[in-house]
GROMACS .gro file of C-alpha atoms in nm:
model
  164
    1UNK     CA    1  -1.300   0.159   0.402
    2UNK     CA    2  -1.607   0.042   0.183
    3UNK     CA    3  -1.561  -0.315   0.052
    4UNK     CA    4  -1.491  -0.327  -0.339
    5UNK     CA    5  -1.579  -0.524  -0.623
    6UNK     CA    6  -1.336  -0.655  -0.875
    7UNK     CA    7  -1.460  -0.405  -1.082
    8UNK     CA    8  -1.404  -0.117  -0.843
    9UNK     CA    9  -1.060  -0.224  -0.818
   10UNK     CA   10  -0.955  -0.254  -1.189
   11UNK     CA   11  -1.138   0.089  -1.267
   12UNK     CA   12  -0.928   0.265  -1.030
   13UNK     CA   13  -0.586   0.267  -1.117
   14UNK     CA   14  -0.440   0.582  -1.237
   15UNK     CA   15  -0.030   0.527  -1.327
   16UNK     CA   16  -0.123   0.178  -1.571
   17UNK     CA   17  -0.317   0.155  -1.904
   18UNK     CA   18  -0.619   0.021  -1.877
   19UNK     CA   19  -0.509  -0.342  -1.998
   20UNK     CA   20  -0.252  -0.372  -1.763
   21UNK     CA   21  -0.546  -0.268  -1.493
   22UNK     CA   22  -0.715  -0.576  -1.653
   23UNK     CA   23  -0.462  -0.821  -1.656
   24UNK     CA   24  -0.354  -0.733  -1.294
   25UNK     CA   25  -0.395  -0.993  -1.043
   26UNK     CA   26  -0.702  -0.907  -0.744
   27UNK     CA   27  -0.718  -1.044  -0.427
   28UNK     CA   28  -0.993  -1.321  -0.442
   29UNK     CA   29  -1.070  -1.291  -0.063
   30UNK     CA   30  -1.240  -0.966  -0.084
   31UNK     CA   31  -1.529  -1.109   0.115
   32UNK     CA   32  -1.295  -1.199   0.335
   33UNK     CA   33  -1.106  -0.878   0.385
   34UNK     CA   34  -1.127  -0.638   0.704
   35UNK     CA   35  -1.275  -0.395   0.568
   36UNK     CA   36  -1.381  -0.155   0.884
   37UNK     CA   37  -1.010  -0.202   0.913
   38UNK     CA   38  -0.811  -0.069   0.657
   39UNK     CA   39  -0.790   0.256   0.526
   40UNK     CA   40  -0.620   0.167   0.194
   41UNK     CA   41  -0.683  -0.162  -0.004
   42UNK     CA   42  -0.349  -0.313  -0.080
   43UNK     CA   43  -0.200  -0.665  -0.158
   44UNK     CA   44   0.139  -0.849  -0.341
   45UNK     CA   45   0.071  -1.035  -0.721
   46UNK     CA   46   0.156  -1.374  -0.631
   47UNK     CA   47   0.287  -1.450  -0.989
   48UNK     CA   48   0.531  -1.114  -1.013
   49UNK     CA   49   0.690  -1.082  -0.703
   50UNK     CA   50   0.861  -0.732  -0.778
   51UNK     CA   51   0.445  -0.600  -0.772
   52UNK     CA   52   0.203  -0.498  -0.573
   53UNK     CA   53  -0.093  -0.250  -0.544
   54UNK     CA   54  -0.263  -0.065  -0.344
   55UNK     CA   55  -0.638   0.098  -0.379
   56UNK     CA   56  -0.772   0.418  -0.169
   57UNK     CA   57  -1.036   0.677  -0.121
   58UNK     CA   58  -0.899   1.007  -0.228
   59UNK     CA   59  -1.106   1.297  -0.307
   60UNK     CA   60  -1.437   1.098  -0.292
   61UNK     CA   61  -1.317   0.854  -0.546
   62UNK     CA   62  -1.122   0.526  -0.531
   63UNK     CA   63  -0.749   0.598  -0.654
   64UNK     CA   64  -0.556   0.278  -0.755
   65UNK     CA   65  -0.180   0.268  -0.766
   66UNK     CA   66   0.054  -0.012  -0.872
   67UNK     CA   67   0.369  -0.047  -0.729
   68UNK     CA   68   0.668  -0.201  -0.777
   69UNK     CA   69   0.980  -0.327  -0.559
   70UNK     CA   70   1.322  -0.467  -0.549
   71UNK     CA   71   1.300  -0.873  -0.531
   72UNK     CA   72   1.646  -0.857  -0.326
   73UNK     CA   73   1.616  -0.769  -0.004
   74UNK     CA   74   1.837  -0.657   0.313
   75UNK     CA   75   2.000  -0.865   0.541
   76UNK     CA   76   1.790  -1.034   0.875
   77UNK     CA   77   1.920  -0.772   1.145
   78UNK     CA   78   1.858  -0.481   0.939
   79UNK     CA   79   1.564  -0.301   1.041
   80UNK     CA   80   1.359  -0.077   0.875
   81UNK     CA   81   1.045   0.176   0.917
   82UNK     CA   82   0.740   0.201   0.725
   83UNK     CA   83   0.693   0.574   0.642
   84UNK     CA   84   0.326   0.532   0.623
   85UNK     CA   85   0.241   0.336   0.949
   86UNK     CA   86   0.605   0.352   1.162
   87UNK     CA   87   0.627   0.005   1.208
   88UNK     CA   88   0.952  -0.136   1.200
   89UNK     CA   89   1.050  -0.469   1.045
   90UNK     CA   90   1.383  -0.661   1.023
   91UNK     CA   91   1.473  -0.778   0.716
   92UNK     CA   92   1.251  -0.763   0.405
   93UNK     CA   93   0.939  -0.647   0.617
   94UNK     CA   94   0.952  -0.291   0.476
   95UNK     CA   95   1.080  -0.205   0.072
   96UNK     CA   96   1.130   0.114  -0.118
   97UNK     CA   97   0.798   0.094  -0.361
   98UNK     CA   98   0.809   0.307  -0.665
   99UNK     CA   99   0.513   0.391  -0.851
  100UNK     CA  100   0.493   0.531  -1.178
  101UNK     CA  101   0.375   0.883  -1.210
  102UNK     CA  102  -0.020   0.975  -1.330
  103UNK     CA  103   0.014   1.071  -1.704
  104UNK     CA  104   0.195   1.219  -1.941
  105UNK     CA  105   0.523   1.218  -1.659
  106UNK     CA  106   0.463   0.836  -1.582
  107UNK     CA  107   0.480   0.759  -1.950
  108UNK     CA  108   0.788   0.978  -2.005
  109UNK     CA  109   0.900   0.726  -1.700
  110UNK     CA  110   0.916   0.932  -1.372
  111UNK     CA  111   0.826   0.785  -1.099
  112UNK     CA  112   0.774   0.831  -0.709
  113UNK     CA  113   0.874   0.620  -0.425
  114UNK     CA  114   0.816   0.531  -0.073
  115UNK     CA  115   0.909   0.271   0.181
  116UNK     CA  116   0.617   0.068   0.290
  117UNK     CA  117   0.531  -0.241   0.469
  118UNK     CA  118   0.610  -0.501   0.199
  119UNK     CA  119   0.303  -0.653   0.330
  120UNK     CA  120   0.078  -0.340   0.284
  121UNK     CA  121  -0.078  -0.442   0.628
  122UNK     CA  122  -0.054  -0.070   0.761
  123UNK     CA  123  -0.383  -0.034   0.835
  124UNK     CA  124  -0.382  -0.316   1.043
  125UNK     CA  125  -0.018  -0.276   1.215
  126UNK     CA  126  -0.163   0.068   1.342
  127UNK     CA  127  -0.444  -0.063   1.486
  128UNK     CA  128  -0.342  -0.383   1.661
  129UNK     CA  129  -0.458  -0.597   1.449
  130UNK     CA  130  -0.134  -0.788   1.351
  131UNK     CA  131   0.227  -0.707   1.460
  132UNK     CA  132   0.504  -0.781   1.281
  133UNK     CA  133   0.668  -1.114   1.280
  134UNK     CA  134   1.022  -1.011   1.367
  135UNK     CA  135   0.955  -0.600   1.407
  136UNK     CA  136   0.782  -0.413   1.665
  137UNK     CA  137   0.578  -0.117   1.692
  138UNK     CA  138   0.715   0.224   1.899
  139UNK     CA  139   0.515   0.281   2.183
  140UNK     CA  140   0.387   0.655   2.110
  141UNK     CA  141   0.167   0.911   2.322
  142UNK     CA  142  -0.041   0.924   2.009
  143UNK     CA  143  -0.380   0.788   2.051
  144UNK     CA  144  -0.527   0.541   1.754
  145UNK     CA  145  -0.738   0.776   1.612
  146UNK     CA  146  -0.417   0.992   1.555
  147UNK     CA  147  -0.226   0.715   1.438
  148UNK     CA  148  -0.483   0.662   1.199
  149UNK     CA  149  -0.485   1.023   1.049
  150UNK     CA  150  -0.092   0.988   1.044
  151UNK     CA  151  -0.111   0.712   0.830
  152UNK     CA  152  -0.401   0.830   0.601
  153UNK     CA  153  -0.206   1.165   0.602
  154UNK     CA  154   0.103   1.016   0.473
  155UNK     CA  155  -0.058   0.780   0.225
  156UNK     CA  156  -0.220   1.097   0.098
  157UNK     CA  157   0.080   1.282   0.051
  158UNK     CA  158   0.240   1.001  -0.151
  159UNK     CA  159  -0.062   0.986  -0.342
  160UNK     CA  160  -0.021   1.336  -0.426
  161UNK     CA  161   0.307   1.305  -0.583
  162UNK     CA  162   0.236   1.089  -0.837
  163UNK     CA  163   0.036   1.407  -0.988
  164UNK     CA  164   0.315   1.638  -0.981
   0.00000   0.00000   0.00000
């Protein structure tokens, strides 16, 4: 992914008005960030824990999405898969995150959800970057580079539901 600016962020988001795009919290690290890493931009708000986003590429232009997710969690020994990356984590590690729907639907208040990493460290989980602090990731015959286009392929088909 390309780094982004502040501004590339907050111009991006498609299921919020534009002042709650403005008021949203960005990651001030973006210097920082692996960029030739991740395929997908995404981070928690540190003052509302039930949100987080999450910006892409899609179509040759940066799609933003803001998500939000239950502040209870389940138990330590449950375990649960991402259904973007296929990392599973015990605990709280992965959530159900619903996103409100692009236009006219997302006002009327439908919404689409997924269960994610509550991290939103996919990118990295796929490529061995970081592993999970009580999960693990399944061995698979997959090579990276597949992995990779798995991911990107399911982020994509979320993505694509919140214009339905």
């Amino acid at each position: 992914m390309k780094p982004l600016t502040e501004q590339d962020i907050r111009s991006s988001f498609v299921n919020c008005s534009k002042g709650e795009a403005k008021r949203l919290a960005v990651p001030r690290d973006l210097e920082e960030r692996p960029w030739e890493d991740l395929d997908f931009l995404g981070w928690r708000d540190p003052g509302a824990p039930d949100r987080s986003y999450l910006v892409t590429e899609r179509e040759g232009r940066l799609v933003g999405v803001a998500l939000r997710y239950p502040s209870s969690q389940r138990g330590f020994l449950h375990r649960s898969m991402c259904s973007l990356c296929l990392t599973t984590h015990r605990g709280g590690g992965v959530s159900l995150m619903t996103a409100r729907k692009a236009g006219t639907a997302g006002r009327e208040g439908n919404s689409v959800g997924l269960y994610m990493c509550t991290d939103l460290a996919c990118s990295l989980y796929v490529r061995g970057k970081k592993t999970p602090d009580t999960g693990m990731r399944i061995e698979e015959s997959l090579t990276v580079e597949e992995q990779i286009a798995r991911t990107t392929g399911n982020l994509a088909a979320f993505l694509d539901k919140l214009y339905v």
